[in-house]
PDB file of C-alpha atoms in Angstrom:
ATOM      1  CA  UNK Q  18     110.787 130.843 111.765  1.00  0.00           C
ATOM      2  CA  UNK Q  19     112.915 128.345 113.698  1.00  0.00           C
ATOM      3  CA  UNK Q  20     114.974 126.634 110.966  1.00  0.00           C
ATOM      4  CA  UNK Q  21     116.511 124.125 113.381  1.00  0.00           C
ATOM      5  CA  UNK Q  22     113.080 123.013 114.556  1.00  0.00           C
ATOM      6  CA  UNK Q  23     111.856 122.240 111.028  1.00  0.00           C
ATOM      7  CA  UNK Q  24     115.083 120.813 109.559  1.00  0.00           C
ATOM      8  CA  UNK Q  25     114.574 117.157 110.691  1.00  0.00           C
ATOM      9  CA  UNK Q  26     110.956 117.063 109.492  1.00  0.00           C
ATOM     10  CA  UNK Q  27     111.965 118.594 106.149  1.00  0.00           C
ATOM     11  CA  UNK Q  28     114.565 115.862 105.705  1.00  0.00           C
ATOM     12  CA  UNK Q  29     111.916 113.256 106.598  1.00  0.00           C
ATOM     13  CA  UNK Q  30     109.634 114.657 103.897  1.00  0.00           C
ATOM     14  CA  UNK Q  31     112.515 114.359 101.408  1.00  0.00           C
ATOM     15  CA  UNK Q  32     112.599 110.665 102.321  1.00  0.00           C
ATOM     16  CA  UNK Q  33     108.892 110.471 101.497  1.00  0.00           C
ATOM     17  CA  UNK Q  34     109.438 112.319  98.209  1.00  0.00           C
ATOM     18  CA  UNK Q  35     112.149 109.822  97.249  1.00  0.00           C
ATOM     19  CA  UNK Q  36     109.724 106.993  97.965  1.00  0.00           C
ATOM     20  CA  UNK Q  37     107.076 108.567  95.737  1.00  0.00           C
ATOM     21  CA  UNK Q  38     109.586 108.985  92.901  1.00  0.00           C
ATOM     22  CA  UNK Q  39     110.723 105.372  93.373  1.00  0.00           C
ATOM     23  CA  UNK Q  40     107.108 104.263  92.951  1.00  0.00           C
ATOM     24  CA  UNK Q  41     106.898 106.080  89.615  1.00  0.00           C
ATOM     25  CA  UNK Q  42     110.087 104.414  88.366  1.00  0.00           C
ATOM     26  CA  UNK Q  43     108.869 101.029  89.610  1.00  0.00           C
ATOM     27  CA  UNK Q  44     105.631 101.451  87.633  1.00  0.00           C
ATOM     28  CA  UNK Q  45     107.838 101.953  84.557  1.00  0.00           C
ATOM     29  CA  UNK Q  46     109.955  98.883  85.495  1.00  0.00           C
ATOM     30  CA  UNK Q  47     112.984 101.157  85.835  1.00  0.00           C
ATOM     31  CA  UNK Q  48     114.330  99.261  88.833  1.00  0.00           C
ATOM     32  CA  UNK Q  49     117.768 100.896  88.740  1.00  0.00           C
ATOM     33  CA  UNK Q  50     116.320 104.362  89.363  1.00  0.00           C
ATOM     34  CA  UNK Q  51     113.836 102.959  91.878  1.00  0.00           C
ATOM     35  CA  UNK Q  52     116.741 101.421  93.785  1.00  0.00           C
ATOM     36  CA  UNK Q  53     118.648 104.715  93.656  1.00  0.00           C
ATOM     37  CA  UNK Q  54     115.767 106.761  95.058  1.00  0.00           C
ATOM     38  CA  UNK Q  55     115.033 104.219  97.791  1.00  0.00           C
ATOM     39  CA  UNK Q  56     118.686 104.378  98.841  1.00  0.00           C
ATOM     40  CA  UNK Q  57     118.526 108.179  98.752  1.00  0.00           C
ATOM     41  CA  UNK Q  58     115.387 108.066 100.875  1.00  0.00           C
ATOM     42  CA  UNK Q  59     117.113 105.782 103.384  1.00  0.00           C
ATOM     43  CA  UNK Q  60     119.995 108.278 103.465  1.00  0.00           C
ATOM     44  CA  UNK Q  61     117.541 111.030 104.404  1.00  0.00           C
ATOM     45  CA  UNK Q  62     115.924 108.674 106.911  1.00  0.00           C
ATOM     46  CA  UNK Q  63     119.243 108.335 108.722  1.00  0.00           C
ATOM     47  CA  UNK Q  64     119.956 112.052 108.827  1.00  0.00           C
ATOM     48  CA  UNK Q  65     116.553 113.244 110.019  1.00  0.00           C
ATOM     49  CA  UNK Q  66     117.176 111.508 113.343  1.00  0.00           C
ATOM     50  CA  UNK Q  67     120.774 112.711 113.368  1.00  0.00           C
ATOM     51  CA  UNK Q  68     119.752 116.357 113.045  1.00  0.00           C
ATOM     52  CA  UNK Q  69     116.873 115.936 115.496  1.00  0.00           C
ATOM     53  CA  UNK Q  70     119.388 114.797 118.124  1.00  0.00           C
ATOM     54  CA  UNK Q  71     121.968 117.400 117.076  1.00  0.00           C
ATOM     55  CA  UNK Q  72     119.510 120.295 117.373  1.00  0.00           C
ATOM     56  CA  UNK Q  73     117.682 118.717 120.309  1.00  0.00           C
ATOM     57  CA  UNK Q  74     114.330 119.120 118.569  1.00  0.00           C
ATOM     58  CA  UNK Q  75     112.952 115.566 118.733  1.00  0.00           C
ATOM     59  CA  UNK Q  76     109.160 115.522 118.846  1.00  0.00           C
ATOM     60  CA  UNK Q  77     106.201 113.107 118.655  1.00  0.00           C
ATOM     61  CA  UNK Q  78     105.328 114.701 115.294  1.00  0.00           C
ATOM     62  CA  UNK Q  79     108.778 113.834 113.949  1.00  0.00           C
ATOM     63  CA  UNK Q  80     108.393 110.243 115.103  1.00  0.00           C
ATOM     64  CA  UNK Q  81     105.074 109.861 113.295  1.00  0.00           C
ATOM     65  CA  UNK Q  82     106.354 111.560 110.137  1.00  0.00           C
ATOM     66  CA  UNK Q  83     109.374 109.261 110.116  1.00  0.00           C
ATOM     67  CA  UNK Q  84     107.238 106.129 110.210  1.00  0.00           C
ATOM     68  CA  UNK Q  85     104.835 107.430 107.560  1.00  0.00           C
ATOM     69  CA  UNK Q  86     107.707 108.291 105.215  1.00  0.00           C
ATOM     70  CA  UNK Q  87     109.339 104.904 105.829  1.00  0.00           C
ATOM     71  CA  UNK Q  88     106.023 103.230 105.094  1.00  0.00           C
ATOM     72  CA  UNK Q  89     106.206 104.512 101.521  1.00  0.00           C
ATOM     73  CA  UNK Q  90     109.941 104.291 100.832  1.00  0.00           C
ATOM     74  CA  UNK Q  91     110.642 101.038 102.676  1.00  0.00           C
ATOM     75  CA  UNK Q  92     107.162  99.486 102.691  1.00  0.00           C
ATOM     76  CA  UNK Q  93     105.065 100.292  99.643  1.00  0.00           C
ATOM     77  CA  UNK Q  94     107.974 100.409  97.176  1.00  0.00           C
ATOM     78  CA  UNK Q  95     109.412  96.923  97.921  1.00  0.00           C
ATOM     79  CA  UNK Q  96     105.892  95.462  97.877  1.00  0.00           C
ATOM     80  CA  UNK Q  97     105.281  97.054  94.479  1.00  0.00           C
ATOM     81  CA  UNK Q  98     108.636  95.807  93.172  1.00  0.00           C
ATOM     82  CA  UNK Q  99     107.746  92.260  94.209  1.00  0.00           C
ATOM     83  CA  UNK Q 100     104.330  92.690  92.567  1.00  0.00           C
ATOM     84  CA  UNK Q 101     106.077  93.628  89.308  1.00  0.00           C
ATOM     85  CA  UNK Q 102     108.510  90.702  89.548  1.00  0.00           C
ATOM     86  CA  UNK Q 103     105.683  88.253  90.214  1.00  0.00           C
ATOM     87  CA  UNK Q 104     103.687  89.757  87.344  1.00  0.00           C
ATOM     88  CA  UNK Q 105     106.582  89.122  84.978  1.00  0.00           C
ATOM     89  CA  UNK Q 106     107.006  85.590  86.346  1.00  0.00           C
ATOM     90  CA  UNK Q 107     103.361  84.592  85.738  1.00  0.00           C
ATOM     91  CA  UNK Q 108     102.917  86.570  82.530  1.00  0.00           C
ATOM     92  CA  UNK Q 109     102.544  83.407  80.440  1.00  0.00           C
ATOM     93  CA  UNK Q 110     100.121  81.679  82.837  1.00  0.00           C
ATOM     94  CA  UNK Q 111      96.642  83.293  82.896  1.00  0.00           C
ATOM     95  CA  UNK Q 112      95.551  81.021  85.756  1.00  0.00           C
ATOM     96  CA  UNK Q 113      97.967  82.787  88.136  1.00  0.00           C
ATOM     97  CA  UNK Q 114      96.982  86.400  87.481  1.00  0.00           C
ATOM     98  CA  UNK Q 115      96.020  86.801  91.161  1.00  0.00           C
ATOM     99  CA  UNK Q 116      99.429  85.705  92.459  1.00  0.00           C
ATOM    100  CA  UNK Q 117     101.369  88.996  91.999  1.00  0.00           C
ATOM    101  CA  UNK Q 118      99.171  90.703  94.594  1.00  0.00           C
ATOM    102  CA  UNK Q 119     100.693  88.482  97.248  1.00  0.00           C
ATOM    103  CA  UNK Q 120     103.873  90.543  96.809  1.00  0.00           C
ATOM    104  CA  UNK Q 121     102.174  93.236  98.870  1.00  0.00           C
ATOM    105  CA  UNK Q 122     102.432  91.084 102.004  1.00  0.00           C
ATOM    106  CA  UNK Q 123     105.859  92.750 102.227  1.00  0.00           C
ATOM    107  CA  UNK Q 124     104.052  96.079 102.512  1.00  0.00           C
ATOM    108  CA  UNK Q 125     101.715  94.713 105.177  1.00  0.00           C
ATOM    109  CA  UNK Q 126     104.621  93.231 107.139  1.00  0.00           C
ATOM    110  CA  UNK Q 127     106.515  96.520 106.897  1.00  0.00           C
ATOM    111  CA  UNK Q 128     103.501  98.447 108.176  1.00  0.00           C
ATOM    112  CA  UNK Q 129     103.136  96.139 111.171  1.00  0.00           C
ATOM    113  CA  UNK Q 130     106.847  96.376 111.950  1.00  0.00           C
ATOM    114  CA  UNK Q 131     106.909 100.195 111.773  1.00  0.00           C
ATOM    115  CA  UNK Q 132     103.886 100.483 114.053  1.00  0.00           C
ATOM    116  CA  UNK Q 133     105.357  97.985 116.495  1.00  0.00           C
ATOM    117  CA  UNK Q 134     108.745  99.736 116.433  1.00  0.00           C
ATOM    118  CA  UNK Q 135     107.161 102.979 117.657  1.00  0.00           C
ATOM    119  CA  UNK Q 136     105.852 101.323 120.822  1.00  0.00           C
ATOM    120  CA  UNK Q 137     108.665  98.823 121.449  1.00  0.00           C
ATOM    121  CA  UNK Q 138     111.005 100.338 124.037  1.00  0.00           C
ATOM    122  CA  UNK Q 139     113.538  97.531 123.543  1.00  0.00           C
ATOM    123  CA  UNK Q 140     114.702  98.878 120.167  1.00  0.00           C
ATOM    124  CA  UNK Q 141     116.388 102.100 121.194  1.00  0.00           C
ATOM    125  CA  UNK Q 142     120.015 101.047 120.542  1.00  0.00           C
ATOM    126  CA  UNK Q 143     119.577  97.925 118.412  1.00  0.00           C
ATOM    127  CA  UNK Q 144     116.862  96.144 116.448  1.00  0.00           C
ATOM    128  CA  UNK Q 145     114.545  93.206 116.951  1.00  0.00           C
ATOM    129  CA  UNK Q 146     113.610  91.913 113.532  1.00  0.00           C
ATOM    130  CA  UNK Q 147     114.988  93.240 110.262  1.00  0.00           C
ATOM    131  CA  UNK Q 148     114.579  97.030 109.857  1.00  0.00           C
ATOM    132  CA  UNK Q 149     112.359  98.033 106.945  1.00  0.00           C
ATOM    133  CA  UNK Q 150     115.135  99.975 105.108  1.00  0.00           C
ATOM    134  CA  UNK Q 151     117.373  96.874 105.091  1.00  0.00           C
ATOM    135  CA  UNK Q 152     114.500  94.749 103.828  1.00  0.00           C
ATOM    136  CA  UNK Q 153     113.717  97.307 101.117  1.00  0.00           C
ATOM    137  CA  UNK Q 154     117.318  97.253  99.891  1.00  0.00           C
ATOM    138  CA  UNK Q 155     117.199  93.455  99.786  1.00  0.00           C
ATOM    139  CA  UNK Q 156     113.970  93.320  97.766  1.00  0.00           C
ATOM    140  CA  UNK Q 157     114.990  96.088  95.357  1.00  0.00           C
ATOM    141  CA  UNK Q 158     118.321  94.387  94.693  1.00  0.00           C
ATOM    142  CA  UNK Q 159     116.534  91.303  93.281  1.00  0.00           C
ATOM    143  CA  UNK Q 160     115.490  92.774  89.896  1.00  0.00           C
ATOM    144  CA  UNK Q 161     118.985  94.258  89.551  1.00  0.00           C
ATOM    145  CA  UNK Q 162     120.500  90.809  90.111  1.00  0.00           C
ATOM    146  CA  UNK Q 163     118.067  89.404  87.565  1.00  0.00           C
ATOM    147  CA  UNK Q 164     119.122  91.983  84.986  1.00  0.00           C
ATOM    148  CA  UNK Q 165     122.871  91.915  85.565  1.00  0.00           C
ATOM    149  CA  UNK Q 166     123.686  88.332  86.572  1.00  0.00           C
ATOM    150  CA  UNK Q 167     125.000  85.703  84.160  1.00  0.00           C
ATOM    151  CA  UNK Q 168     124.124  82.846  86.521  1.00  0.00           C
ATOM    152  CA  UNK Q 169     121.444  80.607  85.050  1.00  0.00           C
ATOM    153  CA  UNK Q 170     120.579  79.340  88.515  1.00  0.00           C
ATOM    154  CA  UNK Q 171     119.885  82.859  89.792  1.00  0.00           C
ATOM    155  CA  UNK Q 172     117.947  83.740  86.666  1.00  0.00           C
ATOM    156  CA  UNK Q 173     115.736  80.672  87.054  1.00  0.00           C
ATOM    157  CA  UNK Q 174     115.197  81.366  90.747  1.00  0.00           C
ATOM    158  CA  UNK Q 175     114.298  85.032  90.297  1.00  0.00           C
ATOM    159  CA  UNK Q 176     111.814  84.285  87.520  1.00  0.00           C
ATOM    160  CA  UNK Q 177     110.094  81.476  89.398  1.00  0.00           C
ATOM    161  CA  UNK Q 178     106.826  82.723  90.912  1.00  0.00           C
ATOM    162  CA  UNK Q 179     106.892  80.227  93.790  1.00  0.00           C
ATOM    163  CA  UNK Q 180     110.407  81.189  94.860  1.00  0.00           C
ATOM    164  CA  UNK Q 181     109.474  84.869  94.684  1.00  0.00           C
ATOM    165  CA  UNK Q 182     106.379  84.146  96.775  1.00  0.00           C
ATOM    166  CA  UNK Q 183     108.537  82.297  99.309  1.00  0.00           C
ATOM    167  CA  UNK Q 184     110.955  85.250  99.438  1.00  0.00           C
ATOM    168  CA  UNK Q 185     107.996  87.557 100.121  1.00  0.00           C
ATOM    169  CA  UNK Q 186     106.767  85.389 102.987  1.00  0.00           C
ATOM    170  CA  UNK Q 187     110.227  84.983 104.539  1.00  0.00           C
ATOM    171  CA  UNK Q 188     110.819  88.720 104.186  1.00  0.00           C
ATOM    172  CA  UNK Q 189     107.599  89.470 106.056  1.00  0.00           C
ATOM    173  CA  UNK Q 190     108.454  86.994 108.816  1.00  0.00           C
ATOM    174  CA  UNK Q 191     112.012  88.285 109.290  1.00  0.00           C
ATOM    175  CA  UNK Q 192     110.723  91.861 109.532  1.00  0.00           C
ATOM    176  CA  UNK Q 193     108.662  90.939 112.579  1.00  0.00           C
ATOM    177  CA  UNK Q 194     110.627  88.030 114.045  1.00  0.00           C
ATOM    178  CA  UNK Q 195     111.927  88.180 117.610  1.00  0.00           C
ATOM    179  CA  UNK Q 196     115.532  88.138 116.373  1.00  0.00           C
ATOM    180  CA  UNK Q 197     117.866  90.674 118.029  1.00  0.00           C
ATOM    181  CA  UNK Q 198     120.124  92.301 115.441  1.00  0.00           C
ATOM    182  CA  UNK Q 199     123.313  94.051 116.477  1.00  0.00           C
ATOM    183  CA  UNK Q 200     123.505  97.824 116.124  1.00  0.00           C
ATOM    184  CA  UNK Q 201     125.548  99.190 113.234  1.00  0.00           C
ATOM    185  CA  UNK Q 202     126.342 102.461 115.001  1.00  0.00           C
ATOM    186  CA  UNK Q 203     129.844 102.920 116.394  1.00  0.00           C
ATOM    187  CA  UNK Q 204     129.632 104.623 119.769  1.00  0.00           C
ATOM    188  CA  UNK Q 205     133.101 104.010 121.203  1.00  0.00           C
ATOM    189  CA  UNK Q 206     136.137 104.317 118.986  1.00  0.00           C
ATOM    190  CA  UNK Q 207     138.013 101.172 119.949  1.00  0.00           C
ATOM    191  CA  UNK Q 208     138.496  97.810 118.268  1.00  0.00           C
ATOM    192  CA  UNK Q 209     137.176  95.659 121.111  1.00  0.00           C
ATOM    193  CA  UNK Q 210     133.741  97.260 121.314  1.00  0.00           C
ATOM    194  CA  UNK Q 211     133.294  97.426 117.547  1.00  0.00           C
ATOM    195  CA  UNK Q 212     134.879  94.177 116.357  1.00  0.00           C
ATOM    196  CA  UNK Q 213     131.538  92.747 115.191  1.00  0.00           C
ATOM    197  CA  UNK Q 214     130.590  95.900 113.269  1.00  0.00           C
ATOM    198  CA  UNK Q 215     134.030  96.160 111.657  1.00  0.00           C
ATOM    199  CA  UNK Q 216     133.974  92.489 110.647  1.00  0.00           C
ATOM    200  CA  UNK Q 217     130.539  92.997 109.103  1.00  0.00           C
ATOM    201  CA  UNK Q 218     131.778  96.096 107.265  1.00  0.00           C
ATOM    202  CA  UNK Q 219     134.805  94.248 105.883  1.00  0.00           C
ATOM    203  CA  UNK Q 220     132.749  91.309 104.605  1.00  0.00           C
ATOM    204  CA  UNK Q 221     130.168  93.695 103.144  1.00  0.00           C
ATOM    205  CA  UNK Q 222     132.823  95.542 101.158  1.00  0.00           C
ATOM    206  CA  UNK Q 223     134.213  92.259  99.826  1.00  0.00           C
ATOM    207  CA  UNK Q 224     130.737  91.071  98.817  1.00  0.00           C
ATOM    208  CA  UNK Q 225     130.083  94.309  96.940  1.00  0.00           C
ATOM    209  CA  UNK Q 226     133.454  94.291  95.179  1.00  0.00           C
ATOM    210  CA  UNK Q 227     133.320  90.670  94.028  1.00  0.00           C
ATOM    211  CA  UNK Q 228     129.580  90.015  93.619  1.00  0.00           C
ATOM    212  CA  UNK Q 229     128.232  93.463  92.679  1.00  0.00           C
ATOM    213  CA  UNK Q 230     124.400  93.478  92.841  1.00  0.00           C
ATOM    214  CA  UNK Q 231     124.236  89.945  94.215  1.00  0.00           C
ATOM    215  CA  UNK Q 232     126.434  91.149  97.045  1.00  0.00           C
ATOM    216  CA  UNK Q 233     123.787  93.670  98.130  1.00  0.00           C
ATOM    217  CA  UNK Q 234     121.245  90.942  98.860  1.00  0.00           C
ATOM    218  CA  UNK Q 235     123.881  88.748 100.507  1.00  0.00           C
ATOM    219  CA  UNK Q 236     124.923  91.591 102.830  1.00  0.00           C
ATOM    220  CA  UNK Q 237     121.404  91.701 104.284  1.00  0.00           C
ATOM    221  CA  UNK Q 238     121.304  87.922 104.661  1.00  0.00           C
ATOM    222  CA  UNK Q 239     124.767  87.986 106.242  1.00  0.00           C
ATOM    223  CA  UNK Q 240     123.656  90.694 108.693  1.00  0.00           C
ATOM    224  CA  UNK Q 241     120.800  88.524 109.950  1.00  0.00           C
ATOM    225  CA  UNK Q 242     122.903  85.342 110.152  1.00  0.00           C
ATOM    226  CA  UNK Q 243     125.801  87.111 111.887  1.00  0.00           C
ATOM    227  CA  UNK Q 244     123.389  88.567 114.453  1.00  0.00           C
ATOM    228  CA  UNK Q 245     121.959  85.107 115.164  1.00  0.00           C
ATOM    229  CA  UNK Q 246     125.459  83.660 115.591  1.00  0.00           C
ATOM    230  CA  UNK Q 247     126.541  86.561 117.805  1.00  0.00           C
ATOM    231  CA  UNK Q 248     123.436  86.162 119.988  1.00  0.00           C
ATOM    232  CA  UNK Q 249     124.047  82.414 120.284  1.00  0.00           C
ATOM    233  CA  UNK Q 250     127.631  83.064 121.291  1.00  0.00           C
ATOM    234  CA  UNK Q 251     126.526  85.520 123.972  1.00  0.00           C
ATOM    235  CA  UNK Q 252     124.035  83.019 125.413  1.00  0.00           C
ATOM    236  CA  UNK Q 253     126.616  80.242 125.521  1.00  0.00           C
ATOM    237  CA  UNK Q 254     129.214  82.552 127.019  1.00  0.00           C
ATOM    238  CA  UNK Q 255     126.899  83.689 129.785  1.00  0.00           C
TER     239      UNK Q 255
END
């Protein structure tokens, strides 16, 4: 048995397992553990590709497995989380019992993005549209903000069904928007080539330290906005 050959796919399946466990915790409204297992799944998602390149065992099977695992961990789970949040938001209004199902447009948008990513040759070193793992982290941070924040404004926003529906729609659009996002990987160890990534890392650390769970969501928003600004700067410079 060739252990090297099967290592990346085994790690990919661990990603899928984490997604399945996150679904169970989401069904129990245990969003902290759901967030943990999604993050763990994303960790495995990063290292399956790393080991595939390290062992030189990349394969079409691995590519398909990766997308299928991501579909659960970074597609179904955030859609289910939004369904639960919308369900809580409309709990006192029987006329809106259908509304929570619209949370699954995040799942549909994630599916479309993952399928498109597999055939889009432009996304080898960077991304076009928000990657599904980043979107999943954003969505799963929302119930944690709701539980841990003392801000009345945030609490009102995250319990308002129309704002949550708007977040779901925007999330789906950003996943598939033609917005180039800078790569987070550091390929050359020098300040000039990595100034954007290092600046993003610094701001991200500050957001986490000072804003805790709210900082997680803001990091994703900041990533998109910084990419847009960086792209605009490149266009103007050229």
